[in-house]
mmCIF file with all atom_site columns, C-alpha atoms in Angstrom:
data_model
loop_
_atom_site.group_PDB
_atom_site.id
_atom_site.type_symbol
_atom_site.label_atom_id
_atom_site.label_alt_id
_atom_site.label_comp_id
_atom_site.label_asym_id
_atom_site.label_entity_id
_atom_site.label_seq_id
_atom_site.pdbx_PDB_ins_code
_atom_site.Cartn_x
_atom_site.Cartn_y
_atom_site.Cartn_z
_atom_site.occupancy
_atom_site.B_iso_or_equiv
_atom_site.pdbx_formal_charge
_atom_site.auth_seq_id
_atom_site.auth_comp_id
_atom_site.auth_asym_id
_atom_site.auth_atom_id
_atom_site.pdbx_PDB_model_num
ATOM 1   C CA . ALA A 1 1   ? 0.000  0.000  0.000   1.00 0.00 ? 1   ALA A CA 1
ATOM 2   C CA . GLN A 1 2   ? 1.113  3.515  -0.697  1.00 0.00 ? 2   GLN A CA 1
ATOM 3   C CA . LYS A 1 3   ? 2.354  5.314  2.369   1.00 0.00 ? 3   LYS A CA 1
ATOM 4   C CA . ILE A 1 4   ? 1.386  8.722  0.995   1.00 0.00 ? 4   ILE A CA 1
ATOM 5   C CA . THR A 1 5   ? -1.363 9.364  -1.525  1.00 0.00 ? 5   THR A CA 1
ATOM 6   C CA . GLN A 1 6   ? -1.924 12.600 -3.362  1.00 0.00 ? 6   GLN A CA 1
ATOM 7   C CA . THR A 1 7   ? -4.910 12.187 -5.644  1.00 0.00 ? 7   THR A CA 1
ATOM 8   C CA . GLN A 1 8   ? -4.739 15.534 -7.430  1.00 0.00 ? 8   GLN A CA 1
ATOM 9   C CA . PRO A 1 9   ? -2.132 15.510 -10.201 1.00 0.00 ? 9   PRO A CA 1
ATOM 10  C CA . GLY A 1 10  ? -2.962 19.101 -11.088 1.00 0.00 ? 10  GLY A CA 1
ATOM 11  C CA . MET A 1 11  ? -4.889 21.945 -9.532  1.00 0.00 ? 11  MET A CA 1
ATOM 12  C CA . PHE A 1 12  ? -5.792 25.442 -10.648 1.00 0.00 ? 12  PHE A CA 1
ATOM 13  C CA . VAL A 1 13  ? -6.672 28.335 -8.381  1.00 0.00 ? 13  VAL A CA 1
ATOM 14  C CA . GLN A 1 14  ? -7.496 31.954 -8.988  1.00 0.00 ? 14  GLN A CA 1
ATOM 15  C CA . GLU A 1 15  ? -5.050 34.441 -7.561  1.00 0.00 ? 15  GLU A CA 1
ATOM 16  C CA . LYS A 1 16  ? -6.032 35.569 -4.049  1.00 0.00 ? 16  LYS A CA 1
ATOM 17  C CA . GLU A 1 17  ? -8.274 32.553 -3.566  1.00 0.00 ? 17  GLU A CA 1
ATOM 18  C CA . ALA A 1 18  ? -7.618 29.697 -1.157  1.00 0.00 ? 18  ALA A CA 1
ATOM 19  C CA . VAL A 1 19  ? -6.796 26.190 -2.321  1.00 0.00 ? 19  VAL A CA 1
ATOM 20  C CA . THR A 1 20  ? -6.638 22.818 -0.598  1.00 0.00 ? 20  THR A CA 1
ATOM 21  C CA . LEU A 1 21  ? -4.188 20.135 -1.673  1.00 0.00 ? 21  LEU A CA 1
ATOM 22  C CA . ASP A 1 22  ? -5.146 16.669 -0.537  1.00 0.00 ? 22  ASP A CA 1
ATOM 23  C CA . CYS A 1 23  ? -2.916 14.153 1.167   1.00 0.00 ? 23  CYS A CA 1
ATOM 24  C CA . THR A 1 24  ? -3.750 10.876 2.858   1.00 0.00 ? 24  THR A CA 1
ATOM 25  C CA . TYR A 1 25  ? -1.287 8.613  4.573   1.00 0.00 ? 25  TYR A CA 1
ATOM 26  C CA . ASP A 1 26  ? -1.015 5.063  5.753   1.00 0.00 ? 26  ASP A CA 1
ATOM 27  C CA . THR A 1 27  ? 0.854  3.995  8.840   1.00 0.00 ? 27  THR A CA 1
ATOM 28  C CA . SER A 1 28  ? 0.368  1.790  11.857  1.00 0.00 ? 28  SER A CA 1
ATOM 29  C CA . ASP A 1 29  ? 2.856  3.773  13.917  1.00 0.00 ? 29  ASP A CA 1
ATOM 30  C CA . GLN A 1 30  ? 1.553  6.018  16.673  1.00 0.00 ? 30  GLN A CA 1
ATOM 31  C CA . SER A 1 31  ? 4.416  8.454  16.279  1.00 0.00 ? 31  SER A CA 1
ATOM 32  C CA . TYR A 1 32  ? 4.968  10.019 12.901  1.00 0.00 ? 32  TYR A CA 1
ATOM 33  C CA . GLY A 1 33  ? 5.490  13.348 11.245  1.00 0.00 ? 33  GLY A CA 1
ATOM 34  C CA . LEU A 1 34  ? 3.816  14.858 8.226   1.00 0.00 ? 34  LEU A CA 1
ATOM 35  C CA . PHE A 1 35  ? 5.501  17.404 6.014   1.00 0.00 ? 35  PHE A CA 1
ATOM 36  C CA . TRP A 1 36  ? 4.701  19.480 2.984   1.00 0.00 ? 36  TRP A CA 1
ATOM 37  C CA . TYR A 1 37  ? 7.282  20.667 0.485   1.00 0.00 ? 37  TYR A CA 1
ATOM 38  C CA . LYS A 1 38  ? 7.067  23.019 -2.463  1.00 0.00 ? 38  LYS A CA 1
ATOM 39  C CA . GLN A 1 39  ? 9.126  22.396 -5.565  1.00 0.00 ? 39  GLN A CA 1
ATOM 40  C CA . PRO A 1 40  ? 9.245  25.243 -8.087  1.00 0.00 ? 40  PRO A CA 1
ATOM 41  C CA . SER A 1 41  ? 10.491 24.677 -11.602 1.00 0.00 ? 41  SER A CA 1
ATOM 42  C CA . SER A 1 42  ? 14.048 25.349 -10.439 1.00 0.00 ? 42  SER A CA 1
ATOM 43  C CA . GLY A 1 43  ? 13.941 22.002 -8.655  1.00 0.00 ? 43  GLY A CA 1
ATOM 44  C CA . GLU A 1 44  ? 14.745 22.931 -5.093  1.00 0.00 ? 44  GLU A CA 1
ATOM 45  C CA . MET A 1 45  ? 12.579 21.432 -2.381  1.00 0.00 ? 45  MET A CA 1
ATOM 46  C CA . ILE A 1 46  ? 11.290 24.057 0.010   1.00 0.00 ? 46  ILE A CA 1
ATOM 47  C CA . PHE A 1 47  ? 9.991  23.005 3.406   1.00 0.00 ? 47  PHE A CA 1
ATOM 48  C CA . LEU A 1 48  ? 6.588  24.525 4.115   1.00 0.00 ? 48  LEU A CA 1
ATOM 49  C CA . ILE A 1 49  ? 4.995  23.022 7.184   1.00 0.00 ? 49  ILE A CA 1
ATOM 50  C CA . TYR A 1 50  ? 5.207  20.178 9.701   1.00 0.00 ? 50  TYR A CA 1
ATOM 51  C CA . GLN A 1 51  ? 2.559  18.348 11.735  1.00 0.00 ? 51  GLN A CA 1
ATOM 52  C CA . GLY A 1 52  ? 3.403  15.845 14.417  1.00 0.00 ? 52  GLY A CA 1
ATOM 53  C CA . SER A 1 53  ? 1.053  12.963 15.073  1.00 0.00 ? 53  SER A CA 1
ATOM 54  C CA . TYR A 1 54  ? 0.668  14.018 18.684  1.00 0.00 ? 54  TYR A CA 1
ATOM 55  C CA . ASP A 1 55  ? 0.037  17.663 17.908  1.00 0.00 ? 55  ASP A CA 1
ATOM 56  C CA . GLU A 1 56  ? -3.524 18.484 18.814  1.00 0.00 ? 56  GLU A CA 1
ATOM 57  C CA . GLN A 1 57  ? -3.677 21.724 16.924  1.00 0.00 ? 57  GLN A CA 1
ATOM 58  C CA . ASN A 1 58  ? -3.366 22.107 13.187  1.00 0.00 ? 58  ASN A CA 1
ATOM 59  C CA . ALA A 1 59  ? -0.037 23.529 12.142  1.00 0.00 ? 59  ALA A CA 1
ATOM 60  C CA . THR A 1 60  ? 0.084  26.959 10.557  1.00 0.00 ? 60  THR A CA 1
ATOM 61  C CA . GLU A 1 61  ? 2.920  28.845 8.889   1.00 0.00 ? 61  GLU A CA 1
ATOM 62  C CA . GLY A 1 62  ? 1.924  32.154 7.396   1.00 0.00 ? 62  GLY A CA 1
ATOM 63  C CA . ARG A 1 63  ? -0.407 31.465 4.495   1.00 0.00 ? 63  ARG A CA 1
ATOM 64  C CA . TYR A 1 64  ? 0.015  27.727 4.884   1.00 0.00 ? 64  TYR A CA 1
ATOM 65  C CA . SER A 1 65  ? -2.039 25.607 7.202   1.00 0.00 ? 65  SER A CA 1
ATOM 66  C CA . LEU A 1 66  ? -2.303 21.885 7.571   1.00 0.00 ? 66  LEU A CA 1
ATOM 67  C CA . ASN A 1 67  ? -5.748 20.382 8.046   1.00 0.00 ? 67  ASN A CA 1
ATOM 68  C CA . PHE A 1 68  ? -4.843 17.345 10.126  1.00 0.00 ? 68  PHE A CA 1
ATOM 69  C CA . GLN A 1 69  ? -7.571 14.764 10.538  1.00 0.00 ? 69  GLN A CA 1
ATOM 70  C CA . LYS A 1 70  ? -5.962 11.887 12.351  1.00 0.00 ? 70  LYS A CA 1
ATOM 71  C CA . ALA A 1 71  ? -8.893 9.490  12.293  1.00 0.00 ? 71  ALA A CA 1
ATOM 72  C CA . ARG A 1 72  ? -9.194 9.898  8.544   1.00 0.00 ? 72  ARG A CA 1
ATOM 73  C CA . LYS A 1 73  ? -5.421 9.840  8.133   1.00 0.00 ? 73  LYS A CA 1
ATOM 74  C CA . SER A 1 74  ? -5.458 12.962 6.086   1.00 0.00 ? 74  SER A CA 1
ATOM 75  C CA . ALA A 1 75  ? -3.104 15.943 6.127   1.00 0.00 ? 75  ALA A CA 1
ATOM 76  C CA . ASN A 1 76  ? -4.358 18.432 3.582   1.00 0.00 ? 76  ASN A CA 1
ATOM 77  C CA . LEU A 1 77  ? -2.429 21.602 2.860   1.00 0.00 ? 77  LEU A CA 1
ATOM 78  C CA . VAL A 1 78  ? -4.416 24.807 2.682   1.00 0.00 ? 78  VAL A CA 1
ATOM 79  C CA . ILE A 1 79  ? -2.875 27.801 0.972   1.00 0.00 ? 79  ILE A CA 1
ATOM 80  C CA . SER A 1 80  ? -4.738 30.998 1.592   1.00 0.00 ? 80  SER A CA 1
ATOM 81  C CA . ALA A 1 81  ? -4.661 34.093 -0.601  1.00 0.00 ? 81  ALA A CA 1
ATOM 82  C CA . SER A 1 82  ? -2.858 32.344 -3.446  1.00 0.00 ? 82  SER A CA 1
ATOM 83  C CA . GLN A 1 83  ? -0.098 34.225 -5.206  1.00 0.00 ? 83  GLN A CA 1
ATOM 84  C CA . LEU A 1 84  ? 1.382  33.710 -8.658  1.00 0.00 ? 84  LEU A CA 1
ATOM 85  C CA . GLY A 1 85  ? 4.590  32.570 -7.001  1.00 0.00 ? 85  GLY A CA 1
ATOM 86  C CA . ASP A 1 86  ? 2.741  29.672 -5.437  1.00 0.00 ? 86  ASP A CA 1
ATOM 87  C CA . SER A 1 87  ? 2.644  27.920 -8.809  1.00 0.00 ? 87  SER A CA 1
ATOM 88  C CA . ALA A 1 88  ? 4.773  24.820 -8.261  1.00 0.00 ? 88  ALA A CA 1
ATOM 89  C CA . MET A 1 89  ? 4.714  21.130 -7.454  1.00 0.00 ? 89  MET A CA 1
ATOM 90  C CA . TYR A 1 90  ? 3.692  20.295 -3.918  1.00 0.00 ? 90  TYR A CA 1
ATOM 91  C CA . PHE A 1 91  ? 4.721  17.110 -2.188  1.00 0.00 ? 91  PHE A CA 1
ATOM 92  C CA . CYS A 1 92  ? 3.291  15.609 0.957   1.00 0.00 ? 92  CYS A CA 1
ATOM 93  C CA . ALA A 1 93  ? 5.685  13.460 2.960   1.00 0.00 ? 93  ALA A CA 1
ATOM 94  C CA . MET A 1 94  ? 5.695  11.333 6.081   1.00 0.00 ? 94  MET A CA 1
ATOM 95  C CA . ARG A 1 95  ? 8.319  9.954  8.395   1.00 0.00 ? 95  ARG A CA 1
ATOM 96  C CA . GLU A 1 96  ? 7.412  7.230  10.837  1.00 0.00 ? 96  GLU A CA 1
ATOM 97  C CA . GLY A 1 97  ? 8.915  7.912  14.242  1.00 0.00 ? 97  GLY A CA 1
ATOM 98  C CA . SER A 1 98  ? 11.174 10.901 14.727  1.00 0.00 ? 98  SER A CA 1
ATOM 99  C CA . TYR A 1 99  ? 14.596 9.376  14.354  1.00 0.00 ? 99  TYR A CA 1
ATOM 100 C CA . PRO A 1 100 ? 16.506 11.453 11.805  1.00 0.00 ? 100 PRO A CA 1
ATOM 101 C CA . GLY A 1 101 ? 17.645 8.348  10.002  1.00 0.00 ? 101 GLY A CA 1
ATOM 102 C CA . ASN A 1 102 ? 14.167 7.106  9.306   1.00 0.00 ? 102 ASN A CA 1
ATOM 103 C CA . GLN A 1 103 ? 13.112 7.143  5.687   1.00 0.00 ? 103 GLN A CA 1
ATOM 104 C CA . PHE A 1 104 ? 10.839 9.785  4.277   1.00 0.00 ? 104 PHE A CA 1
ATOM 105 C CA . TYR A 1 105 ? 7.930  8.695  2.134   1.00 0.00 ? 105 TYR A CA 1
ATOM 106 C CA . PHE A 1 106 ? 6.717  11.068 -0.561  1.00 0.00 ? 106 PHE A CA 1
ATOM 107 C CA . GLY A 1 107 ? 3.491  11.355 -2.451  1.00 0.00 ? 107 GLY A CA 1
ATOM 108 C CA . THR A 1 108 ? 3.420  11.711 -6.206  1.00 0.00 ? 108 THR A CA 1
ATOM 109 C CA . GLY A 1 109 ? 2.875  15.418 -5.954  1.00 0.00 ? 109 GLY A CA 1
ATOM 110 C CA . THR A 1 110 ? 0.285  17.965 -7.028  1.00 0.00 ? 110 THR A CA 1
ATOM 111 C CA . SER A 1 111 ? 1.032  20.584 -9.629  1.00 0.00 ? 111 SER A CA 1
ATOM 112 C CA . LEU A 1 112 ? -0.565 23.863 -8.615  1.00 0.00 ? 112 LEU A CA 1
ATOM 113 C CA . THR A 1 113 ? -1.132 26.639 -11.108 1.00 0.00 ? 113 THR A CA 1
ATOM 114 C CA . VAL A 1 114 ? -2.244 30.033 -9.897  1.00 0.00 ? 114 VAL A CA 1
ATOM 115 C CA . ILE A 1 115 ? -4.213 31.936 -12.485 1.00 0.00 ? 115 ILE A CA 1
ATOM 116 C CA . PRO A 1 116 ? -4.016 35.741 -12.568 1.00 0.00 ? 116 PRO A CA 1
ATOM 117 C CA . GLY B 2 1   ? 18.839 31.038 4.398   1.00 0.00 ? 1   GLY B CA 1
ATOM 118 C CA . ALA B 2 2   ? 19.919 27.668 3.112   1.00 0.00 ? 2   ALA B CA 1
ATOM 119 C CA . VAL B 2 3   ? 20.181 24.891 5.637   1.00 0.00 ? 3   VAL B CA 1
ATOM 120 C CA . VAL B 2 4   ? 21.582 22.266 3.297   1.00 0.00 ? 4   VAL B CA 1
ATOM 121 C CA . SER B 2 5   ? 23.796 23.204 0.401   1.00 0.00 ? 5   SER B CA 1
ATOM 122 C CA . GLN B 2 6   ? 24.422 21.120 -2.690  1.00 0.00 ? 6   GLN B CA 1
ATOM 123 C CA . HIS B 2 7   ? 27.035 21.631 -5.352  1.00 0.00 ? 7   HIS B CA 1
ATOM 124 C CA . PRO B 2 8   ? 27.186 21.817 -8.306  1.00 0.00 ? 8   PRO B CA 1
ATOM 125 C CA . SER B 2 9   ? 23.736 22.956 -9.360  1.00 0.00 ? 9   SER B CA 1
ATOM 126 C CA . TRP B 2 10  ? 24.366 22.029 -12.969 1.00 0.00 ? 10  TRP B CA 1
ATOM 127 C CA . VAL B 2 11  ? 26.905 19.672 -14.441 1.00 0.00 ? 11  VAL B CA 1
ATOM 128 C CA . ILE B 2 12  ? 27.491 18.326 -17.924 1.00 0.00 ? 12  ILE B CA 1
ATOM 129 C CA . CYS B 2 13  ? 29.871 15.453 -18.372 1.00 0.00 ? 13  CYS B CA 1
ATOM 130 C CA . LYS B 2 14  ? 30.942 13.109 -21.109 1.00 0.00 ? 14  LYS B CA 1
ATOM 131 C CA . SER B 2 15  ? 29.892 9.476  -21.210 1.00 0.00 ? 15  SER B CA 1
ATOM 132 C CA . GLY B 2 16  ? 32.287 7.296  -19.326 1.00 0.00 ? 16  GLY B CA 1
ATOM 133 C CA . THR B 2 17  ? 33.521 9.960  -16.967 1.00 0.00 ? 17  THR B CA 1
ATOM 134 C CA . SER B 2 18  ? 32.700 10.333 -13.297 1.00 0.00 ? 18  SER B CA 1
ATOM 135 C CA . VAL B 2 19  ? 31.074 13.264 -11.595 1.00 0.00 ? 19  VAL B CA 1
ATOM 136 C CA . LYS B 2 20  ? 30.901 14.126 -7.912  1.00 0.00 ? 20  LYS B CA 1
ATOM 137 C CA . ILE B 2 21  ? 28.069 15.962 -6.199  1.00 0.00 ? 21  ILE B CA 1
ATOM 138 C CA . GLU B 2 22  ? 28.531 17.405 -2.727  1.00 0.00 ? 22  GLU B CA 1
ATOM 139 C CA . CYS B 2 23  ? 25.919 17.866 -0.037  1.00 0.00 ? 23  CYS B CA 1
ATOM 140 C CA . ARG B 2 24  ? 26.688 19.935 3.037   1.00 0.00 ? 24  ARG B CA 1
ATOM 141 C CA . SER B 2 25  ? 24.715 20.687 6.165   1.00 0.00 ? 25  SER B CA 1
ATOM 142 C CA . LEU B 2 26  ? 25.458 24.311 6.894   1.00 0.00 ? 26  LEU B CA 1
ATOM 143 C CA . ASP B 2 27  ? 24.835 24.930 10.561  1.00 0.00 ? 27  ASP B CA 1
ATOM 144 C CA . PHE B 2 28  ? 24.270 21.517 12.028  1.00 0.00 ? 28  PHE B CA 1
ATOM 145 C CA . GLN B 2 29  ? 25.772 18.087 12.115  1.00 0.00 ? 29  GLN B CA 1
ATOM 146 C CA . ALA B 2 30  ? 24.005 15.441 10.106  1.00 0.00 ? 30  ALA B CA 1
ATOM 147 C CA . THR B 2 31  ? 24.785 11.858 10.959  1.00 0.00 ? 31  THR B CA 1
ATOM 148 C CA . THR B 2 32  ? 22.391 10.801 8.235   1.00 0.00 ? 32  THR B CA 1
ATOM 149 C CA . MET B 2 33  ? 21.868 12.260 4.807   1.00 0.00 ? 33  MET B CA 1
ATOM 150 C CA . PHE B 2 34  ? 19.654 11.011 2.017   1.00 0.00 ? 34  PHE B CA 1
ATOM 151 C CA . TRP B 2 35  ? 20.196 10.995 -1.712  1.00 0.00 ? 35  TRP B CA 1
ATOM 152 C CA . TYR B 2 36  ? 17.276 11.115 -4.113  1.00 0.00 ? 36  TYR B CA 1
ATOM 153 C CA . ARG B 2 37  ? 16.853 10.997 -7.836  1.00 0.00 ? 37  ARG B CA 1
ATOM 154 C CA . GLN B 2 38  ? 13.970 12.643 -9.580  1.00 0.00 ? 38  GLN B CA 1
ATOM 155 C CA . PHE B 2 39  ? 12.792 12.049 -13.122 1.00 0.00 ? 39  PHE B CA 1
ATOM 156 C CA . PRO B 2 40  ? 10.785 14.754 -14.882 1.00 0.00 ? 40  PRO B CA 1
ATOM 157 C CA . LYS B 2 41  ? 7.336  15.275 -13.435 1.00 0.00 ? 41  LYS B CA 1
ATOM 158 C CA . GLN B 2 42  ? 7.777  12.442 -10.962 1.00 0.00 ? 42  GLN B CA 1
ATOM 159 C CA . SER B 2 43  ? 8.247  12.230 -7.239  1.00 0.00 ? 43  SER B CA 1
ATOM 160 C CA . LEU B 2 44  ? 11.572 11.803 -5.510  1.00 0.00 ? 44  LEU B CA 1
ATOM 161 C CA . MET B 2 45  ? 13.044 8.321  -5.524  1.00 0.00 ? 45  MET B CA 1
ATOM 162 C CA . LEU B 2 46  ? 15.253 7.470  -2.570  1.00 0.00 ? 46  LEU B CA 1
ATOM 163 C CA . MET B 2 47  ? 18.556 6.112  -3.779  1.00 0.00 ? 47  MET B CA 1
ATOM 164 C CA . ALA B 2 48  ? 20.475 5.649  -0.585  1.00 0.00 ? 48  ALA B CA 1
ATOM 165 C CA . THR B 2 49  ? 20.868 6.634  3.016   1.00 0.00 ? 49  THR B CA 1
ATOM 166 C CA . SER B 2 50  ? 24.277 8.033  3.797   1.00 0.00 ? 50  SER B CA 1
ATOM 167 C CA . ASN B 2 51  ? 25.588 7.342  7.289   1.00 0.00 ? 51  ASN B CA 1
ATOM 168 C CA . GLU B 2 52  ? 28.575 9.195  8.688   1.00 0.00 ? 52  GLU B CA 1
ATOM 169 C CA . GLY B 2 53  ? 31.457 6.883  9.331   1.00 0.00 ? 53  GLY B CA 1
ATOM 170 C CA . SER B 2 54  ? 29.865 3.804  7.846   1.00 0.00 ? 54  SER B CA 1
ATOM 171 C CA . LYS B 2 55  ? 28.692 2.401  4.550   1.00 0.00 ? 55  LYS B CA 1
ATOM 172 C CA . ALA B 2 56  ? 25.675 3.836  2.851   1.00 0.00 ? 56  ALA B CA 1
ATOM 173 C CA . THR B 2 57  ? 22.470 1.863  2.709   1.00 0.00 ? 57  THR B CA 1
ATOM 174 C CA . TYR B 2 58  ? 21.236 1.544  -0.843  1.00 0.00 ? 58  TYR B CA 1
ATOM 175 C CA . GLU B 2 59  ? 17.678 1.042  -1.973  1.00 0.00 ? 59  GLU B CA 1
ATOM 176 C CA . GLN B 2 60  ? 16.796 -1.980 -4.013  1.00 0.00 ? 60  GLN B CA 1
ATOM 177 C CA . GLY B 2 61  ? 17.735 -1.589 -7.634  1.00 0.00 ? 61  GLY B CA 1
ATOM 178 C CA . VAL B 2 62  ? 20.340 1.115  -7.054  1.00 0.00 ? 62  VAL B CA 1
ATOM 179 C CA . GLU B 2 63  ? 23.835 0.076  -8.125  1.00 0.00 ? 63  GLU B CA 1
ATOM 180 C CA . LYS B 2 64  ? 26.190 0.796  -5.260  1.00 0.00 ? 64  LYS B CA 1
ATOM 181 C CA . ASP B 2 65  ? 29.239 0.513  -7.511  1.00 0.00 ? 65  ASP B CA 1
ATOM 182 C CA . LYS B 2 66  ? 27.847 3.086  -9.871  1.00 0.00 ? 66  LYS B CA 1
ATOM 183 C CA . PHE B 2 67  ? 26.562 5.564  -7.323  1.00 0.00 ? 67  PHE B CA 1
ATOM 184 C CA . LEU B 2 68  ? 29.312 5.860  -4.763  1.00 0.00 ? 68  LEU B CA 1
ATOM 185 C CA . ILE B 2 69  ? 28.382 7.603  -1.557  1.00 0.00 ? 69  ILE B CA 1
ATOM 186 C CA . ASN B 2 70  ? 30.874 8.867  0.957   1.00 0.00 ? 70  ASN B CA 1
ATOM 187 C CA . HIS B 2 71  ? 29.852 10.497 4.217   1.00 0.00 ? 71  HIS B CA 1
ATOM 188 C CA . ALA B 2 72  ? 33.266 11.455 5.471   1.00 0.00 ? 72  ALA B CA 1
ATOM 189 C CA . SER B 2 73  ? 32.252 14.061 8.009   1.00 0.00 ? 73  SER B CA 1
ATOM 190 C CA . LEU B 2 74  ? 29.204 15.142 9.951   1.00 0.00 ? 74  LEU B CA 1
ATOM 191 C CA . THR B 2 75  ? 28.560 17.962 7.516   1.00 0.00 ? 75  THR B CA 1
ATOM 192 C CA . LEU B 2 76  ? 29.467 16.488 4.151   1.00 0.00 ? 76  LEU B CA 1
ATOM 193 C CA . SER B 2 77  ? 28.182 13.656 2.009   1.00 0.00 ? 77  SER B CA 1
ATOM 194 C CA . THR B 2 78  ? 29.200 13.100 -1.590  1.00 0.00 ? 78  THR B CA 1
ATOM 195 C CA . LEU B 2 79  ? 27.568 11.195 -4.413  1.00 0.00 ? 79  LEU B CA 1
ATOM 196 C CA . THR B 2 80  ? 29.841 10.115 -7.244  1.00 0.00 ? 80  THR B CA 1
ATOM 197 C CA . VAL B 2 81  ? 28.264 8.880  -10.433 1.00 0.00 ? 81  VAL B CA 1
ATOM 198 C CA . THR B 2 82  ? 30.894 6.644  -11.946 1.00 0.00 ? 82  THR B CA 1
ATOM 199 C CA . SER B 2 83  ? 31.229 5.832  -15.629 1.00 0.00 ? 83  SER B CA 1
ATOM 200 C CA . ALA B 2 84  ? 28.261 8.033  -16.354 1.00 0.00 ? 84  ALA B CA 1
ATOM 201 C CA . HIS B 2 85  ? 25.930 7.246  -19.227 1.00 0.00 ? 85  HIS B CA 1
ATOM 202 C CA . PRO B 2 86  ? 23.190 9.345  -20.808 1.00 0.00 ? 86  PRO B CA 1
ATOM 203 C CA . GLU B 2 87  ? 20.555 7.395  -18.909 1.00 0.00 ? 87  GLU B CA 1
ATOM 204 C CA . ASP B 2 88  ? 22.083 8.709  -15.684 1.00 0.00 ? 88  ASP B CA 1
ATOM 205 C CA . SER B 2 89  ? 21.036 12.191 -16.695 1.00 0.00 ? 89  SER B CA 1
ATOM 206 C CA . SER B 2 90  ? 18.642 13.306 -14.039 1.00 0.00 ? 90  SER B CA 1
ATOM 207 C CA . PHE B 2 91  ? 18.014 15.619 -11.123 1.00 0.00 ? 91  PHE B CA 1
ATOM 208 C CA . TYR B 2 92  ? 19.775 14.514 -7.959  1.00 0.00 ? 92  TYR B CA 1
ATOM 209 C CA . ILE B 2 93  ? 18.926 16.008 -4.603  1.00 0.00 ? 93  ILE B CA 1
ATOM 210 C CA . CYS B 2 94  ? 20.165 15.409 -1.097  1.00 0.00 ? 94  CYS B CA 1
ATOM 211 C CA . SER B 2 95  ? 18.565 15.994 2.255   1.00 0.00 ? 95  SER B CA 1
ATOM 212 C CA . ALA B 2 96  ? 19.387 15.941 5.940   1.00 0.00 ? 96  ALA B CA 1
ATOM 213 C CA . SER B 2 97  ? 17.415 16.115 9.153   1.00 0.00 ? 97  SER B CA 1
ATOM 214 C CA . LYS B 2 98  ? 18.082 19.165 11.237  1.00 0.00 ? 98  LYS B CA 1
ATOM 215 C CA . PRO B 2 99  ? 18.192 18.220 14.915  1.00 0.00 ? 99  PRO B CA 1
ATOM 216 C CA . LYS B 2 100 ? 15.986 20.130 17.317  1.00 0.00 ? 100 LYS B CA 1
ATOM 217 C CA . SER B 2 101 ? 13.821 21.420 14.518  1.00 0.00 ? 101 SER B CA 1
ATOM 218 C CA . SER B 2 102 ? 10.160 20.492 14.568  1.00 0.00 ? 102 SER B CA 1
ATOM 219 C CA . GLY B 2 103 ? 9.983  16.779 13.964  1.00 0.00 ? 103 GLY B CA 1
ATOM 220 C CA . ASN B 2 104 ? 13.654 16.781 13.012  1.00 0.00 ? 104 ASN B CA 1
ATOM 221 C CA . THR B 2 105 ? 12.540 18.353 9.762   1.00 0.00 ? 105 THR B CA 1
ATOM 222 C CA . ILE B 2 106 ? 14.336 17.238 6.654   1.00 0.00 ? 106 ILE B CA 1
ATOM 223 C CA . TYR B 2 107 ? 15.822 20.006 4.603   1.00 0.00 ? 107 TYR B CA 1
ATOM 224 C CA . PHE B 2 108 ? 16.914 19.591 1.032   1.00 0.00 ? 108 PHE B CA 1
ATOM 225 C CA . GLY B 2 109 ? 19.832 20.853 -0.931  1.00 0.00 ? 109 GLY B CA 1
ATOM 226 C CA . GLU B 2 110 ? 19.245 22.924 -4.018  1.00 0.00 ? 110 GLU B CA 1
ATOM 227 C CA . GLY B 2 111 ? 19.565 19.864 -6.233  1.00 0.00 ? 111 GLY B CA 1
ATOM 228 C CA . SER B 2 112 ? 21.941 19.036 -9.048  1.00 0.00 ? 112 SER B CA 1
ATOM 229 C CA . TRP B 2 113 ? 20.990 18.706 -12.685 1.00 0.00 ? 113 TRP B CA 1
ATOM 230 C CA . LEU B 2 114 ? 23.241 16.140 -14.322 1.00 0.00 ? 114 LEU B CA 1
ATOM 231 C CA . THR B 2 115 ? 23.430 15.858 -18.089 1.00 0.00 ? 115 THR B CA 1
ATOM 232 C CA . VAL B 2 116 ? 25.592 13.145 -19.584 1.00 0.00 ? 116 VAL B CA 1
ATOM 233 C CA . VAL B 2 117 ? 26.453 13.655 -23.230 1.00 0.00 ? 117 VAL B CA 1
#
């Protein structure tokens, strides 16, 4: 089974609107971390936001928020007030446990295009 | 600012030659670094886990003799593509977990575009 599933290959959003990028995960571990990364066309992977499995509140970082629904095993990324510079690939990732050497699992990514 | 630095960003080499890519953690020590390969419009594929002071752990299907990984210090890991062929042309990116960050967040280098001609 896929550890991370992103079902939206491509998304479009109007500038200044909010958009939700879906991510579901599969793990039997109680301790895990969920991450979102942005990859512009230049290729670099930019860390956006982190949610720990024990965190009771949804993580927020500026215009990014993570809608964490543990029972549904979903960790959707919400981008508010979209900007043209938000156009990029977005990857959801998970690490089971917190040991730095544990493998990261990535989803297949969602390509977001912000329309002026 | 950058947390993990990767060099070079772009490299073109001739078939049969070797090319080395460096990955450095800038303000922290990384006992573990990861090397990924990414094909166009696809997700990252883990190639190997680089462990400081010991041999790298390679993923199934990755040729350890072709993709040499050396993690000689706590801040530097190198990936050497030996006897490169055009099919090795790809985007290679490294990452490391930053201790004491939220969830030991993994940060990525800028990535390296390799073209073998």
